[in-house]
Amino acid sequence: MSSLDTPAEVPRPRAAVTPAPTTLTWVTLALMTTASVASLRAAPTMAVYGLACVFLYLVPAIVFLLPTALVSAELASGWNGGVYRWVSEGLSKPLGFLAVWCQFAMTIFYYPSLLGFVASTIAYIIDPALASSGPYTAIVIVVLYWTGVWVSSRGTKALAGLASWGLIIGTLIPGTVLVVLGMVFLGQGNPSAAPMDASHLLPQWTGLASLVLIVNNFLSYSGMEMNAVHVSSLKDPAKEYPKSMFLAMGLVLLIFILPALAISWVVPADQLSLTAGVMQAFDAFFSYFGIGWLTPIAAVALISASLGGMLTWLAGPSKGLLEISRQEGYLPPFLQKLNKFGIQQNILVTQGVVTTIIALGYALIPNVSSVYWIFSVITTQVYLIVYLLMFAAAIRLRKTQPDHPRGYRAPALGVLCVVGLLASLAALCIGFVPSSQFGSGSVWSYVAIVGGGLVILGFVIPWAFLHFRKPSWRTAAAAVPSEGEQA
């Protein structure tokens, strides 16, 4: 599950930082990165475009994934504390707060889209017709999210291992089965639902709407900066980290592209649901091969992996925001309170209220796929702010602190940052152009929803916290300074 599969790093007192007791091989780090980024959830979105999905995945991998991986590796090898520390050191503490806030805020729209996928998958166990029902989807989102809040608020760690199993249970096994069945299906002489000839390697040009397709794939690759914190665990970071990232990129591309192609072979684009597309393909393949009884099993595998990731991740970004806010006083005391299990329950509950309101969008907008697409784009827009700040901070740190110790120095950092900045800015702008996935809805409604979500979540709320903050909001025990203050 892309960016939400590795907990956000938070500032710690320097005394607590110790050398890693063990080293990682570059292959191990590549597999860890693959597990944190790869997912089948986005496959239906690109399966609509058949063979062109290869191009739609490769472009953001080159202009976004690669710069993000290499630049974040240099930052992580020089400054502990994740994106907050990097942006605070390179730009300013308020902008550091904005970066860590956006890491948290993007989850507000991420969870409704993730649970919308889960709801449609559950429908294939109960009644496939429910997959296109807005009220049903909204109810499942609300029930599952609040169940997750209850579990997380009790500090339960028993389910943490589900995230690490998610790559196998919910991605590798189902993805491999999907691709193998697809190849056998075509090998038996059955025609592909989507053309597979060379003339369809590029997506059909329909103006700016065609470029919007790439935006959603930016989020598919986000989260690489989280894994960069492990760069110091490699024996020879300068040589091994690039190899690790290139291997991870290759594996991630295979996991993204092959299942998307398999889906396009059996489900016609005009019948494909963006939330239920994976299960549509499994259902079609299993029915063709006379093993329809496997459909519910595939659904359970996808559901368990998604819910495991959600439960493990639910408190992750909010915990990073909490610890920084307790040190710097960014959030009011109400949102900093911990329950008896040491969990930031008030943040989770407040986030849950907003998530519930957002979930109603599924009930109020007839086309479930349109809602899913809108939420995915808003998630991407908010998270792109993090990358804009990260690339800008990296450029400035090379100039202001050129002699600061770095375990890894990215080659041609300036070029990488400029490419990353331009790609992120382009994606931010293009995100306001409705794609064909939005259906026949009003263009201005789309712009208003996406723009409103970006402005309110990405700027208005963090500005309000910074504007109204008070010295009394610093609640960290004994006013423990962050590494940024100690440096």
Tab-separated table of N, CA, C and O in Angstrom, residues 298-383:
chain	number	residue	atom	x	y	z
A	298	ALA	N	-10.268	-15.575	-2.652
A	298	ALA	CA	-9.460	-14.457	-3.150
A	298	ALA	C	-9.896	-13.153	-2.480
A	298	ALA	O	-9.061	-12.311	-2.125
A	299	ALA	N	-11.197	-13.007	-2.299
A	299	ALA	CA	-11.721	-11.798	-1.655
A	299	ALA	C	-11.226	-11.687	-0.220
A	299	ALA	O	-10.813	-10.608	0.227
A	300	VAL	N	-11.249	-12.796	0.506
A	300	VAL	CA	-10.794	-12.790	1.902
A	300	VAL	C	-9.313	-12.422	1.980
A	300	VAL	O	-8.887	-11.677	2.874
A	301	ALA	N	-8.504	-12.916	1.039
A	301	ALA	CA	-7.076	-12.605	1.033
A	301	ALA	C	-6.850	-11.109	0.841
A	301	ALA	O	-6.064	-10.478	1.557
A	302	LEU	N	-7.565	-10.522	-0.106
A	302	LEU	CA	-7.423	-9.082	-0.360
A	302	LEU	C	-7.916	-8.258	0.819
A	302	LEU	O	-7.311	-7.254	1.207
A	303	ILE	N	-9.023	-8.699	1.416
A	303	ILE	CA	-9.609	-7.974	2.554
A	303	ILE	C	-8.674	-8.008	3.760
A	303	ILE	O	-8.412	-6.984	4.399
A	304	SER	N	-8.152	-9.191	4.065
A	304	SER	CA	-7.301	-9.333	5.251
A	304	SER	C	-6.040	-8.487	5.124
A	304	SER	O	-5.590	-7.867	6.090
A	305	ALA	N	-5.460	-8.452	3.925
A	305	ALA	CA	-4.247	-7.664	3.718
A	305	ALA	C	-4.531	-6.174	3.865
A	305	ALA	O	-3.779	-5.441	4.509
A	306	SER	N	-5.639	-5.711	3.288
A	306	SER	CA	-5.985	-4.291	3.359
A	306	SER	C	-6.307	-3.867	4.787
A	306	SER	O	-5.848	-2.813	5.258
A	307	LEU	N	-7.087	-4.681	5.495
A	307	LEU	CA	-7.446	-4.337	6.867
A	307	LEU	C	-6.236	-4.423	7.787
A	307	LEU	O	-6.086	-3.617	8.712
A	308	GLY	N	-5.357	-5.399	7.531
A	308	GLY	CA	-4.150	-5.505	8.339
A	308	GLY	C	-3.287	-4.267	8.192
A	308	GLY	O	-2.770	-3.718	9.175
A	309	GLY	N	-3.143	-3.805	6.947
A	309	GLY	CA	-2.380	-2.592	6.716
A	309	GLY	C	-3.022	-1.379	7.360
A	309	GLY	O	-2.344	-0.530	7.945
A	310	MET	N	-4.353	-1.297	7.297
A	310	MET	CA	-5.044	-0.163	7.891
A	310	MET	C	-4.876	-0.142	9.407
A	310	MET	O	-4.571	0.894	10.006
A	311	LEU	N	-5.054	-1.289	10.040
A	311	LEU	CA	-4.946	-1.357	11.499
A	311	LEU	C	-3.535	-1.021	11.969
A	311	LEU	O	-3.349	-0.324	12.972
A	312	THR	N	-2.546	-1.509	11.231
A	312	THR	CA	-1.161	-1.242	11.607
A	312	THR	C	-0.817	0.228	11.409
A	312	THR	O	-0.063	0.812	12.184
A	313	TRP	N	-1.417	0.821	10.384
A	313	TRP	CA	-1.040	2.172	10.009
A	313	TRP	C	-1.905	3.266	10.606
A	313	TRP	O	-1.543	4.437	10.565
A	314	LEU	N	-3.046	2.890	11.156
A	314	LEU	CA	-4.019	3.889	11.587
A	314	LEU	C	-3.419	4.928	12.518
A	314	LEU	O	-3.677	6.127	12.389
A	315	ALA	N	-2.604	4.477	13.463
A	315	ALA	CA	-2.036	5.414	14.438
A	315	ALA	C	-0.653	5.923	14.058
A	315	ALA	O	-0.118	6.794	14.723
A	316	GLY	N	-0.062	5.408	12.950
A	316	GLY	CA	1.301	5.778	12.593
A	316	GLY	C	1.524	7.248	12.286
A	316	GLY	O	2.235	7.941	13.015
A	317	PRO	N	0.916	7.780	11.215
A	317	PRO	CA	1.114	9.193	10.887
A	317	PRO	C	0.659	10.128	12.003
A	317	PRO	O	1.290	11.160	12.255
A	318	SER	N	-0.424	9.781	12.684
A	318	SER	CA	-0.918	10.657	13.752
A	318	SER	C	0.037	10.669	14.942
A	318	SER	O	0.153	11.674	15.649
A	319	LYS	N	0.753	9.554	15.160
A	319	LYS	CA	1.710	9.524	16.260
A	319	LYS	C	2.895	10.437	15.968
A	319	LYS	O	3.392	11.144	16.856
A	320	GLY	N	3.350	10.435	14.711
A	320	GLY	CA	4.436	11.328	14.347
A	320	GLY	C	4.036	12.782	14.529
A	320	GLY	O	4.791	13.591	15.071
A	321	LEU	N	2.825	13.116	14.111
A	321	LEU	CA	2.311	14.480	14.278
A	321	LEU	C	2.188	14.834	15.750
A	321	LEU	O	2.541	15.946	16.171
A	322	LEU	N	1.738	13.883	16.558
A	322	LEU	CA	1.557	14.124	17.989
A	322	LEU	C	2.888	14.434	18.672
A	322	LEU	O	2.993	15.420	19.409
A	323	GLU	N	3.904	13.615	18.437
A	323	GLU	CA	5.170	13.792	19.148
A	323	GLU	C	5.839	15.110	18.785
A	323	GLU	O	6.405	15.795	19.645
A	324	ILE	N	5.759	15.487	17.518
A	324	ILE	CA	6.314	16.777	17.104
A	324	ILE	C	5.526	17.918	17.738
A	324	ILE	O	6.095	18.912	18.193
A	325	SER	N	4.215	17.775	17.794
A	325	SER	CA	3.363	18.828	18.353
A	325	SER	C	3.554	18.979	19.855
A	325	SER	O	3.473	20.094	20.388
A	326	ARG	N	3.827	17.901	20.547
A	326	ARG	CA	4.067	17.988	21.987
A	326	ARG	C	5.370	18.738	22.268
A	326	ARG	O	5.494	19.432	23.272
A	327	GLN	N	6.339	18.594	21.373
A	327	GLN	CA	7.618	19.284	21.555
A	327	GLN	C	7.544	20.750	21.151
A	327	GLN	O	8.133	21.618	21.792
A	328	GLU	N	6.808	21.043	20.062
A	328	GLU	CA	6.779	22.395	19.518
A	328	GLU	C	5.476	23.141	19.772
A	328	GLU	O	5.387	24.338	19.495
A	329	GLY	N	4.442	22.438	20.288
A	329	GLY	CA	3.184	23.108	20.574
A	329	GLY	C	2.365	23.427	19.343
A	329	GLY	O	1.684	24.463	19.283
A	330	TYR	N	2.374	22.555	18.356
A	330	TYR	CA	1.645	22.825	17.122
A	330	TYR	C	0.142	22.529	17.239
A	330	TYR	O	-0.658	23.124	16.540
A	331	LEU	N	-0.228	21.581	18.089
A	331	LEU	CA	-1.634	21.223	18.250
A	331	LEU	C	-2.119	21.604	19.638
A	331	LEU	O	-1.347	21.580	20.606
A	332	PRO	N	-3.421	21.955	19.786
A	332	PRO	CA	-3.961	22.286	21.114
A	332	PRO	C	-3.897	21.073	22.035
A	332	PRO	O	-3.909	19.924	21.568
A	333	PRO	N	-3.840	21.306	23.346
A	333	PRO	CA	-3.715	20.195	24.314
A	333	PRO	C	-4.772	19.112	24.141
A	333	PRO	O	-4.484	17.933	24.381
A	334	PHE	N	-5.981	19.484	23.719
A	334	PHE	CA	-7.040	18.484	23.546
A	334	PHE	C	-6.607	17.384	22.588
A	334	PHE	O	-6.866	16.195	22.825
A	335	LEU	N	-5.948	17.771	21.493
A	335	LEU	CA	-5.529	16.791	20.496
A	335	LEU	C	-4.240	16.076	20.893
A	335	LEU	O	-3.839	15.115	20.253
A	336	GLN	N	-3.585	16.550	21.952
A	336	GLN	CA	-2.340	15.912	22.404
A	336	GLN	C	-2.569	14.905	23.530
A	336	GLN	O	-1.633	14.213	23.923
A	337	LYS	N	-3.780	14.835	24.024
A	337	LYS	CA	-4.049	13.948	25.160
A	337	LYS	C	-3.933	12.484	24.758
A	337	LYS	O	-4.335	12.089	23.669
A	338	LEU	N	-3.390	11.699	25.671
A	338	LEU	CA	-3.247	10.256	25.468
A	338	LEU	C	-4.222	9.522	26.367
A	338	LEU	O	-4.553	9.983	27.465
A	339	ASN	N	-4.684	8.358	25.913
A	339	ASN	CA	-5.531	7.549	26.790
A	339	ASN	C	-4.658	6.667	27.682
A	339	ASN	O	-3.426	6.771	27.665
A	340	LYS	N	-5.254	5.793	28.440
A	340	LYS	CA	-4.489	4.996	29.401
A	340	LYS	C	-3.537	4.014	28.735
A	340	LYS	O	-2.641	3.476	29.378
A	341	PHE	N	-3.735	3.788	27.432
A	341	PHE	CA	-2.836	2.891	26.702
A	341	PHE	C	-1.713	3.660	26.017
A	341	PHE	O	-0.912	3.082	25.277
A	342	GLY	N	-1.666	4.986	26.232
A	342	GLY	CA	-0.635	5.804	25.612
A	342	GLY	C	-0.884	6.101	24.148
A	342	GLY	O	0.039	6.432	23.407
A	343	ILE	N	-2.134	5.989	23.702
A	343	ILE	CA	-2.500	6.227	22.305
A	343	ILE	C	-3.195	7.577	22.180
A	343	ILE	O	-3.986	7.971	23.042
A	344	GLN	N	-2.920	8.279	21.085
A	344	GLN	CA	-3.495	9.605	20.839
A	344	GLN	C	-4.951	9.483	20.395
A	344	GLN	O	-5.324	9.794	19.267
A	345	GLN	N	-5.815	9.073	21.306
A	345	GLN	CA	-7.194	8.739	20.977
A	345	GLN	C	-7.970	9.936	20.427
A	345	GLN	O	-8.790	9.788	19.513
A	346	ASN	N	-7.740	11.137	20.977
A	346	ASN	CA	-8.500	12.295	20.522
A	346	ASN	C	-8.222	12.631	19.062
A	346	ASN	O	-9.116	13.065	18.332
A	347	ILE	N	-6.975	12.440	18.628
A	347	ILE	CA	-6.665	12.671	17.216
A	347	ILE	C	-7.392	11.639	16.356
A	347	ILE	O	-7.985	11.967	15.322
A	348	LEU	N	-7.366	10.377	16.788
A	348	LEU	CA	-8.008	9.318	16.013
A	348	LEU	C	-9.517	9.535	15.914
A	348	LEU	O	-10.119	9.329	14.855
A	349	VAL	N	-10.125	9.956	17.022
A	349	VAL	CA	-11.569	10.177	17.031
A	349	VAL	C	-11.930	11.370	16.146
A	349	VAL	O	-12.891	11.319	15.364
A	350	THR	N	-11.162	12.452	16.250
A	350	THR	CA	-11.420	13.627	15.417
A	350	THR	C	-11.267	13.277	13.943
A	350	THR	O	-12.093	13.667	13.100
A	351	GLN	N	-10.226	12.522	13.635
A	351	GLN	CA	-10.028	12.073	12.259
A	351	GLN	C	-11.191	11.184	11.822
A	351	GLN	O	-11.642	11.246	10.675
A	352	GLY	N	-11.701	10.376	12.749
A	352	GLY	CA	-12.816	9.490	12.449
A	352	GLY	C	-14.091	10.238	12.113
A	352	GLY	O	-14.858	9.830	11.237
A	353	VAL	N	-14.331	11.345	12.798
A	353	VAL	CA	-15.519	12.157	12.511
A	353	VAL	C	-15.448	12.701	11.090
A	353	VAL	O	-16.425	12.650	10.333
A	354	VAL	N	-14.268	13.208	10.720
A	354	VAL	CA	-14.088	13.751	9.370
A	354	VAL	C	-14.209	12.630	8.331
A	354	VAL	O	-14.840	12.803	7.283
A	355	THR	N	-13.616	11.476	8.620
A	355	THR	CA	-13.689	10.334	7.704
A	355	THR	C	-15.135	9.903	7.494
A	355	THR	O	-15.535	9.555	6.377
A	356	THR	N	-15.936	9.933	8.565
A	356	THR	CA	-17.350	9.565	8.466
A	356	THR	C	-18.090	10.520	7.535
A	356	THR	O	-18.908	10.096	6.704
A	357	ILE	N	-17.801	11.810	7.671
A	357	ILE	CA	-18.451	12.807	6.812
A	357	ILE	C	-18.059	12.573	5.345
A	357	ILE	O	-18.889	12.614	4.433
A	358	ILE	N	-16.760	12.304	5.134
A	358	ILE	CA	-16.283	12.056	3.776
A	358	ILE	C	-16.930	10.794	3.193
A	358	ILE	O	-17.281	10.745	2.015
A	359	ALA	N	-17.100	9.787	4.039
A	359	ALA	CA	-17.694	8.526	3.579
A	359	ALA	C	-19.103	8.728	3.029
A	359	ALA	O	-19.563	7.963	2.169
A	360	LEU	N	-19.784	9.752	3.522
A	360	LEU	CA	-21.128	10.026	3.030
A	360	LEU	C	-21.123	10.367	1.546
A	360	LEU	O	-22.147	10.266	0.871
A	361	GLY	N	-19.938	10.789	1.045
A	361	GLY	CA	-19.834	11.066	-0.389
A	361	GLY	C	-20.197	9.854	-1.223
A	361	GLY	O	-20.771	9.979	-2.306
A	362	TYR	N	-19.871	8.685	-0.707
A	362	TYR	CA	-20.220	7.463	-1.429
A	362	TYR	C	-21.736	7.269	-1.479
A	362	TYR	O	-22.266	6.715	-2.433
A	363	ALA	N	-22.419	7.703	-0.437
A	363	ALA	CA	-23.867	7.537	-0.387
A	363	ALA	C	-24.588	8.599	-1.215
A	363	ALA	O	-25.674	8.360	-1.735
A	364	LEU	N	-23.984	9.793	-1.322
A	364	LEU	CA	-24.659	10.909	-1.981
A	364	LEU	C	-24.362	11.005	-3.474
A	364	LEU	O	-25.164	11.539	-4.235
A	365	ILE	N	-23.183	10.514	-3.904
A	365	ILE	CA	-22.825	10.552	-5.324
A	365	ILE	C	-23.099	9.179	-5.931
A	365	ILE	O	-22.562	8.171	-5.464
A	366	PRO	N	-23.954	9.103	-6.947
A	366	PRO	CA	-24.395	7.813	-7.489
A	366	PRO	C	-23.260	6.908	-7.968
A	366	PRO	O	-23.292	5.703	-7.760
A	367	ASN	N	-22.257	7.479	-8.632
A	367	ASN	CA	-21.191	6.673	-9.228
A	367	ASN	C	-20.067	6.427	-8.224
A	367	ASN	O	-19.290	7.326	-7.927
A	368	VAL	N	-19.985	5.226	-7.695
A	368	VAL	CA	-18.971	4.883	-6.697
A	368	VAL	C	-17.564	5.058	-7.251
A	368	VAL	O	-16.659	5.538	-6.565
A	369	SER	N	-17.353	4.688	-8.532
A	369	SER	CA	-16.034	4.829	-9.138
A	369	SER	C	-15.596	6.291	-9.192
A	369	SER	O	-14.420	6.610	-9.011
A	370	SER	N	-16.545	7.207	-9.436
A	370	SER	CA	-16.215	8.637	-9.477
A	370	SER	C	-15.737	9.123	-8.118
A	370	SER	O	-14.768	9.881	-8.004
A	371	VAL	N	-16.413	8.697	-7.060
A	371	VAL	CA	-16.027	9.097	-5.708
A	371	VAL	C	-14.643	8.558	-5.380
A	371	VAL	O	-13.794	9.259	-4.821
A	372	TYR	N	-14.427	7.297	-5.725
A	372	TYR	CA	-13.130	6.664	-5.464
A	372	TYR	C	-12.020	7.449	-6.158
A	372	TYR	O	-10.968	7.717	-5.581
A	373	TRP	N	-12.261	7.844	-7.411
A	373	TRP	CA	-11.242	8.575	-8.163
A	373	TRP	C	-10.980	9.934	-7.522
A	373	TRP	O	-9.836	10.359	-7.372
A	374	ILE	N	-12.043	10.652	-7.150
A	374	ILE	CA	-11.895	11.985	-6.549
A	374	ILE	C	-11.076	11.899	-5.263
A	374	ILE	O	-10.164	12.694	-5.031
A	375	PHE	N	-11.390	10.940	-4.392
A	375	PHE	CA	-10.661	10.790	-3.134
A	375	PHE	C	-9.191	10.449	-3.390
A	375	PHE	O	-8.299	10.919	-2.685
A	376	SER	N	-8.941	9.620	-4.405
A	376	SER	CA	-7.559	9.266	-4.738
A	376	SER	C	-6.776	10.498	-5.188
A	376	SER	O	-5.615	10.674	-4.818
A	377	VAL	N	-7.422	11.360	-5.987
A	377	VAL	CA	-6.745	12.562	-6.477
A	377	VAL	C	-6.479	13.540	-5.330
A	377	VAL	O	-5.391	14.124	-5.235
A	378	ILE	N	-7.453	13.734	-4.437
A	378	ILE	CA	-7.248	14.642	-3.298
A	378	ILE	C	-6.099	14.139	-2.429
A	378	ILE	O	-5.256	14.917	-1.966
A	379	THR	N	-6.049	12.835	-2.210
A	379	THR	CA	-4.960	12.242	-1.437
A	379	THR	C	-3.621	12.567	-2.072
A	379	THR	O	-2.660	12.963	-1.399
A	380	THR	N	-3.549	12.401	-3.396
A	380	THR	CA	-2.312	12.690	-4.113
A	380	THR	C	-1.942	14.164	-4.009
A	380	THR	O	-0.784	14.520	-3.761
A	381	GLN	N	-2.936	15.059	-4.188
A	381	GLN	CA	-2.681	16.496	-4.155
A	381	GLN	C	-2.077	16.932	-2.819
A	381	GLN	O	-1.104	17.680	-2.772
A	382	VAL	N	-2.662	16.457	-1.736
A	382	VAL	CA	-2.176	16.839	-0.406
A	382	VAL	C	-0.767	16.298	-0.174
A	382	VAL	O	0.106	16.998	0.360
A	383	TYR	N	-0.514	15.074	-0.606
A	383	TYR	CA	0.794	14.469	-0.362
A	383	TYR	C	1.875	15.088	-1.237
A	383	TYR	O	3.055	15.085	-0.875
